[in-house]
mmCIF file of C-alpha atoms in Angstrom:
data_model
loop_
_atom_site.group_PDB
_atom_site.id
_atom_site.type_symbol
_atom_site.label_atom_id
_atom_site.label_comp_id
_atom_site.label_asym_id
_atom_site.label_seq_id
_atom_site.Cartn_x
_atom_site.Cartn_y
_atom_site.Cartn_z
ATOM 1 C CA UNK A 8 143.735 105.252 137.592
ATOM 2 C CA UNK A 9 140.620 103.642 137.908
ATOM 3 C CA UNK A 10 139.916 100.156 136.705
ATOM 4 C CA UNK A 11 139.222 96.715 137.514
ATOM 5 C CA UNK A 12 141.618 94.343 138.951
ATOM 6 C CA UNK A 13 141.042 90.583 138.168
ATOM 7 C CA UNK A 14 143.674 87.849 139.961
ATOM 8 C CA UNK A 15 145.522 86.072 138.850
ATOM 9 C CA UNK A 16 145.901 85.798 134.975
ATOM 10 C CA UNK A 17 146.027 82.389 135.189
ATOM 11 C CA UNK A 18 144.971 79.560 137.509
ATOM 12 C CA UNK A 19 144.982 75.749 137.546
ATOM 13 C CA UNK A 20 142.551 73.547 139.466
ATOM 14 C CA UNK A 21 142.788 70.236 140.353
ATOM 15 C CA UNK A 22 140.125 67.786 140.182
ATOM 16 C CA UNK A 23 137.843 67.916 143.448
ATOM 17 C CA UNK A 24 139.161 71.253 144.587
ATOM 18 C CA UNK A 25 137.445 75.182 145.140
ATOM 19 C CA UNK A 26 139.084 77.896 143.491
ATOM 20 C CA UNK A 27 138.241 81.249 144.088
ATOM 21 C CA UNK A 28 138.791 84.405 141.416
ATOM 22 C CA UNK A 29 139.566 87.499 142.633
ATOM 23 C CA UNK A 30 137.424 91.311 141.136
ATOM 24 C CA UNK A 31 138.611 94.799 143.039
ATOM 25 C CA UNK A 32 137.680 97.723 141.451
ATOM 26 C CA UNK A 33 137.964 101.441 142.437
ATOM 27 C CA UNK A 34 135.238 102.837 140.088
ATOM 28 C CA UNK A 35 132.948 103.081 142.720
ATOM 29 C CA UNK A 36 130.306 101.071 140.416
ATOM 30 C CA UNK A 37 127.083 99.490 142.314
ATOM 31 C CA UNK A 38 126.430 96.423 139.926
ATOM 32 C CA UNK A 39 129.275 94.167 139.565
ATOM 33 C CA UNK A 40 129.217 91.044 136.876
ATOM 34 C CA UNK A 41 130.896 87.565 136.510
ATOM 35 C CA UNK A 42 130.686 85.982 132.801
ATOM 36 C CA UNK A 43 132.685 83.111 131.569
ATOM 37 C CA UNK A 44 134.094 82.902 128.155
ATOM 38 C CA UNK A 45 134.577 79.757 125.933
ATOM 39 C CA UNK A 46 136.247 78.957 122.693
ATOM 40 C CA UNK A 47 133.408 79.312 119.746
ATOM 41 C CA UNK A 48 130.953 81.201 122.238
ATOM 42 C CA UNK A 49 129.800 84.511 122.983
ATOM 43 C CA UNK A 50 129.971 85.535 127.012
ATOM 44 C CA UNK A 51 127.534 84.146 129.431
ATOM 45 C CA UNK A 52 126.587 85.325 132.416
ATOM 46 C CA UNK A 53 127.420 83.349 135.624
ATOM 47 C CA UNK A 54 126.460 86.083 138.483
ATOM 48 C CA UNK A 55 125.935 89.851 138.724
ATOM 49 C CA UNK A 56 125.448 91.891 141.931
ATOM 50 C CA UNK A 57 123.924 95.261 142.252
ATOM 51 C CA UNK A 58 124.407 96.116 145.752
ATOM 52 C CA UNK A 59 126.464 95.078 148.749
ATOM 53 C CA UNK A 60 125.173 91.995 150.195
ATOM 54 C CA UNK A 61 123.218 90.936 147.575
ATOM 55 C CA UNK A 62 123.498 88.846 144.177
ATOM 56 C CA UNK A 63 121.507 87.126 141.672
ATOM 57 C CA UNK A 64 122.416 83.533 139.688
ATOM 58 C CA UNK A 65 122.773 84.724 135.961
ATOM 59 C CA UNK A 66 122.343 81.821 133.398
ATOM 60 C CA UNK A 67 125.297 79.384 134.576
ATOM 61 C CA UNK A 68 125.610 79.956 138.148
ATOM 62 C CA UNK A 69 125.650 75.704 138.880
ATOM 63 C CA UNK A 70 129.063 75.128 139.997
ATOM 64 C CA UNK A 71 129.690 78.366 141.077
ATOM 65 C CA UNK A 72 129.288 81.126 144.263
ATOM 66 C CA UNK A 73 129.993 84.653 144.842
ATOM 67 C CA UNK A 74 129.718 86.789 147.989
ATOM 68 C CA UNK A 75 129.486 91.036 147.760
ATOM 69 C CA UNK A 76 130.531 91.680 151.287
ATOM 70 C CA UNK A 77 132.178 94.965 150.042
ATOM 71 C CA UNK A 78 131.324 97.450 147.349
ATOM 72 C CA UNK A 79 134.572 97.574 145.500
ATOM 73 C CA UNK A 80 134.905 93.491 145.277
ATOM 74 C CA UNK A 81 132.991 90.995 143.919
ATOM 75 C CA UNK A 82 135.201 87.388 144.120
ATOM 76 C CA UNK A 83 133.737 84.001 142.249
ATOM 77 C CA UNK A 84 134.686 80.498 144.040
ATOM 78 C CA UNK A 85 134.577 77.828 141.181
ATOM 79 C CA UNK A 86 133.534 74.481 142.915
ATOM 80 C CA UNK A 87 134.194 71.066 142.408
ATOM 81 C CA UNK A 88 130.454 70.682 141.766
ATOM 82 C CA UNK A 89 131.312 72.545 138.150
ATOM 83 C CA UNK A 90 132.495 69.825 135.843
ATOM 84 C CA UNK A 91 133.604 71.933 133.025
ATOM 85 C CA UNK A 92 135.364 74.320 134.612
ATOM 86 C CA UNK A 93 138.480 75.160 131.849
ATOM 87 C CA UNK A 94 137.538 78.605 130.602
ATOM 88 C CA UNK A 95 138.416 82.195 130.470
ATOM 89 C CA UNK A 96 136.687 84.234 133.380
ATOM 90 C CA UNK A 97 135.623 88.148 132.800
ATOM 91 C CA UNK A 98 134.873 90.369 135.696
ATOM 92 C CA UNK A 99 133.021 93.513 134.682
ATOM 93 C CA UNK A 100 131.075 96.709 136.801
ATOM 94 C CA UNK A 101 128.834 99.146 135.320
ATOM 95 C CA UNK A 102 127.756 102.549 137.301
ATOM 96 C CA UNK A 103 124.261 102.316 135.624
ATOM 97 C CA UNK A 104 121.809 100.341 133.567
ATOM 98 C CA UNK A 105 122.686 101.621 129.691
ATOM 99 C CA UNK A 106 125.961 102.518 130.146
ATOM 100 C CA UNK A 107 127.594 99.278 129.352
ATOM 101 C CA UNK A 108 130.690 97.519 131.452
ATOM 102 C CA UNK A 109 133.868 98.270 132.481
ATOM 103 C CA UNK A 110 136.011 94.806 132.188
ATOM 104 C CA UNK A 111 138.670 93.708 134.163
ATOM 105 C CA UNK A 112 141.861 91.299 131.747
ATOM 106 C CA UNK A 113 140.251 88.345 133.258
ATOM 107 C CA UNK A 114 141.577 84.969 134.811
ATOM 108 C CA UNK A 115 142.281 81.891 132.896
ATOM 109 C CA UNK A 116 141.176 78.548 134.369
ATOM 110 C CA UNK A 117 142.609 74.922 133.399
ATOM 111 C CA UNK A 118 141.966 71.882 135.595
ATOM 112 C CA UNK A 119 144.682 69.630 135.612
ATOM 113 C CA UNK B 14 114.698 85.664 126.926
ATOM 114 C CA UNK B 15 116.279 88.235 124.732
ATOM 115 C CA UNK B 16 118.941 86.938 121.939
ATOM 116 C CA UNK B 17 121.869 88.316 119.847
ATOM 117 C CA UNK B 18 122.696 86.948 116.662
ATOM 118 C CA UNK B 19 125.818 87.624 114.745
ATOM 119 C CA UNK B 20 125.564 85.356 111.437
ATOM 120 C CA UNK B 21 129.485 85.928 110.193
ATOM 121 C CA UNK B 22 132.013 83.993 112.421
ATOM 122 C CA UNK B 23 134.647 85.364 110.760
ATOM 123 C CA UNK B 24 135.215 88.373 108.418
ATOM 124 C CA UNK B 25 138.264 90.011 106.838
ATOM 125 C CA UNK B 26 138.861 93.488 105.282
ATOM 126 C CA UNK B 27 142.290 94.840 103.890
ATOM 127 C CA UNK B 28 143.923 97.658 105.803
ATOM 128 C CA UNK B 29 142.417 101.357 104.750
ATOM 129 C CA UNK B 30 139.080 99.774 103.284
ATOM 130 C CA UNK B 31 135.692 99.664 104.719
ATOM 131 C CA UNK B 32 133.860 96.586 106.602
ATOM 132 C CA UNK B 33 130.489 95.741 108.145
ATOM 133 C CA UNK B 34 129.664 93.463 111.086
ATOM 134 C CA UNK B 35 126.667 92.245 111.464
ATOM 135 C CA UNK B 36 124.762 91.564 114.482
ATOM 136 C CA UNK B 37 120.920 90.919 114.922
ATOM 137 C CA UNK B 38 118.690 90.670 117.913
ATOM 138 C CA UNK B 39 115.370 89.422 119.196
ATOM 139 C CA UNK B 40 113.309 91.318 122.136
ATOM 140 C CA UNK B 41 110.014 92.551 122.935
ATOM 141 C CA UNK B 42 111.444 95.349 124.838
ATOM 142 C CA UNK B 43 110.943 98.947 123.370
ATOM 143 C CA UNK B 44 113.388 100.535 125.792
ATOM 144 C CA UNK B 45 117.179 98.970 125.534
ATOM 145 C CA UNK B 46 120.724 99.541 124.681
ATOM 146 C CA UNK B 47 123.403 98.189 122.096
ATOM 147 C CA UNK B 48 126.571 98.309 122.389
ATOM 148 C CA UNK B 49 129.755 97.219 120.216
ATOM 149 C CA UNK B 50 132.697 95.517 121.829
ATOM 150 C CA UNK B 51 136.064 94.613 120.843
ATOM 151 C CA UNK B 52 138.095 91.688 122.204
ATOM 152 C CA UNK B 53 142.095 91.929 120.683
ATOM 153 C CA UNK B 54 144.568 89.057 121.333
ATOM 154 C CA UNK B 55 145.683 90.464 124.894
ATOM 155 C CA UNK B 56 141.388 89.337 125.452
ATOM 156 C CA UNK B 57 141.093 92.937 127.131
ATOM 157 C CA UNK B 58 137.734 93.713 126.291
ATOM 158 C CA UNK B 59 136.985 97.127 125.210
ATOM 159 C CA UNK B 60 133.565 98.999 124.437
ATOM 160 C CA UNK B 61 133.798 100.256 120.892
ATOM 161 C CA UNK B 62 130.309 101.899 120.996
ATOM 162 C CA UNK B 63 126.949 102.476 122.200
ATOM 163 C CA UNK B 64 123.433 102.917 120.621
ATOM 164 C CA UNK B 65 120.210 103.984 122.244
ATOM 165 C CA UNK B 66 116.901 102.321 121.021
ATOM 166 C CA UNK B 67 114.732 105.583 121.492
ATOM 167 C CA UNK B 68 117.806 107.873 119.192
ATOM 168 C CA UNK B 69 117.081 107.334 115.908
ATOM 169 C CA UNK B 70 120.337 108.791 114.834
ATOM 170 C CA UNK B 71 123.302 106.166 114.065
ATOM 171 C CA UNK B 72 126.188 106.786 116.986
ATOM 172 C CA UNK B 73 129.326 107.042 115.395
ATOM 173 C CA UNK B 74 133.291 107.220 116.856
ATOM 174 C CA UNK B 75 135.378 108.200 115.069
ATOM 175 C CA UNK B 76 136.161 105.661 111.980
ATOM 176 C CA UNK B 77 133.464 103.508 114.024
ATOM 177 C CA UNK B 78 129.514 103.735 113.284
ATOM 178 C CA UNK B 79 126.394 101.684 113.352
ATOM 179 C CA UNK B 80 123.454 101.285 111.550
ATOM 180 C CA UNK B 81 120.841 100.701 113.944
ATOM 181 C CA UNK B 82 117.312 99.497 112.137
ATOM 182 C CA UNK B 83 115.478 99.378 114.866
ATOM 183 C CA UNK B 84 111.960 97.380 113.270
ATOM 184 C CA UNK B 85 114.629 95.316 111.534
ATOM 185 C CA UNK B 86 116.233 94.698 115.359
ATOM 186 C CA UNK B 87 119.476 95.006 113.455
ATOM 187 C CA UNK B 88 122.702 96.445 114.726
ATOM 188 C CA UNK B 89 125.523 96.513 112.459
ATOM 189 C CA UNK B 90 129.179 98.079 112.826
ATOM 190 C CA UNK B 91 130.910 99.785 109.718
ATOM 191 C CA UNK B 92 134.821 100.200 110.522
ATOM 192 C CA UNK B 93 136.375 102.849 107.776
ATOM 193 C CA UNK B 94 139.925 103.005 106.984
ATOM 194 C CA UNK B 95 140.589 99.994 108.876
ATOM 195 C CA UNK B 96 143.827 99.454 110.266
ATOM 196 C CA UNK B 97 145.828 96.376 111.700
ATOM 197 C CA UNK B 98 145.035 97.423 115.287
ATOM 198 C CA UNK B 99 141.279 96.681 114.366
ATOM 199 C CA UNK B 100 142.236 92.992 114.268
ATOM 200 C CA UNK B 101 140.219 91.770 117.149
ATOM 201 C CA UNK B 102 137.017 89.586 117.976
ATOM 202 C CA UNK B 103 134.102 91.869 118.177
ATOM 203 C CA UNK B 104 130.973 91.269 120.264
ATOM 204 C CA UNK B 105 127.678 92.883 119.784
ATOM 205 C CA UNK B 106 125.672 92.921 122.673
ATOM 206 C CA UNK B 107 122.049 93.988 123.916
ATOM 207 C CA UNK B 108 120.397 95.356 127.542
ATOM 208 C CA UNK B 109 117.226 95.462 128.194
ATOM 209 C CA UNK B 110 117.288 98.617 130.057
ATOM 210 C CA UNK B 111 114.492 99.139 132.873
ATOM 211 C CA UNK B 112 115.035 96.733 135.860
ATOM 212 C CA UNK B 113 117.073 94.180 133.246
ATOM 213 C CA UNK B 114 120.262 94.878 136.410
ATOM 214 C CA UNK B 115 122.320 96.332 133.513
ATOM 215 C CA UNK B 116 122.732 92.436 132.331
ATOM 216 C CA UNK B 117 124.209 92.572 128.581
ATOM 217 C CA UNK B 118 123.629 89.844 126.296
ATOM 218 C CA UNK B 119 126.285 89.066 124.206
ATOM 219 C CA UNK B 120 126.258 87.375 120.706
ATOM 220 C CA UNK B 121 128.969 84.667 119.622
ATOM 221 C CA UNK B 122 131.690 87.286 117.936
ATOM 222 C CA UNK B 123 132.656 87.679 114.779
ATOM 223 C CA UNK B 124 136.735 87.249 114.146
ATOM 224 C CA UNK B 125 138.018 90.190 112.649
ATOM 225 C CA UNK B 126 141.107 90.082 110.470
ATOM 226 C CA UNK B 127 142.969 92.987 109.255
ATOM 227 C CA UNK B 128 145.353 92.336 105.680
ATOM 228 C CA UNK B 129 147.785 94.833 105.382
#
């Protein structure tokens, strides 16, 4: 079946370290999306990709970097230079503007 | 920068009766999309259902619908016959369409609960 794959479910982060989320998906979708998810608040948009090779920040890319070196994955590295990093992670694709997202479970991040 | 409102942070409903969510937005855009999506405990989000701004007509699936007031930039969800598997967090969210990258816009949820 076709889907997204997010890894792992859950991840913990010491102070000072990268992390890096893993997205795979077999969809074959061009534009590929990385929000983050807090208590109380709606999703916001970190990064989104629509094409190999190339990505755009979204509205709370500090802290964080993602590379689109293959079609089918899209992986976000959480950096020490993101000092709030605790949060639920979604991974999504879409195969065209309009058509809304296909979401992967997601990852949950605590720093410890 | 386009916004999404919804106003009720949480709502409840008893099972088999009808409920509304809310949801408002703010754009200039004329061309865009809606959508309706629901988050249950497992967080698994799932797209509920999907409205374009140049269709007049509601969409509707199955016991979900919308009314879509599109002057009013309103976007509300009815759920009939609601059942316990409805209990969820439900997002509405808005895209701008055009060159917007398919970016959605999501509003802060409304918690739904479901009494039996």
């Amino acid at each position: 079946d076709g889907g997204i794959t997010q890894s792992p479910k859950y991840l913990f982060r010491k102070e000072g370290q990268n992390v890096t989320l893993s997205c795979e998906q077999n969809l074959n979708h061009d534009a590929m999306y990385w929000y983050r998810q807090d208590p109380g608040q709606g999703l916001r948009l970190i990064y989104y990709s629509q094409i190999v090779n190339d990505f755009q920040k979204g509205d709370i890319a500090e802290g964080y970097s993602v590379s689109r070196e293959k079609k089918e994955s899209f992986p976000l590295t959480v950096t020490s230079a993101q000092k709030n990093p605790t949060a639920f992670y979604l991974c999504a694709s879409s195969i065209s503007t309009g058509h809304g997202y296909t979401f992967g479970s997601g990852t949950r991040l605590t720093v410890v | 920068a386009q916004t999404v409102t919804q106003s009720q942070p949480e709502m409840s409903v008893q099972e088999a009766e009808t409920v509304t969510l809310s949801c408002t937005y703010d754009t200039s855009e004329s061309d865009y999309y809606l959508f309706w999506y629901k988050q249950p405990p497992s967080r698994q989000m799932i797209l509920v259902i999907r409205q374009e701004a140049y269709k007049q007509q509601n969409a509707t699936e199955n016991r979900f619908s919308v009314n879509f007031q599109k002057a009013a930039k309103s976007f509300s969800l009815k759920i009939s016959d609601s059942q316990l598997g409805d209990a969820a967090m439900y997002f509405c969210a808005y895209n701008a369409g055009g060159t917007s990258y398919g970016k959605l816009t999501f509003g802060q949820g409304t918690i739904l609960t479901v009494h039996p």
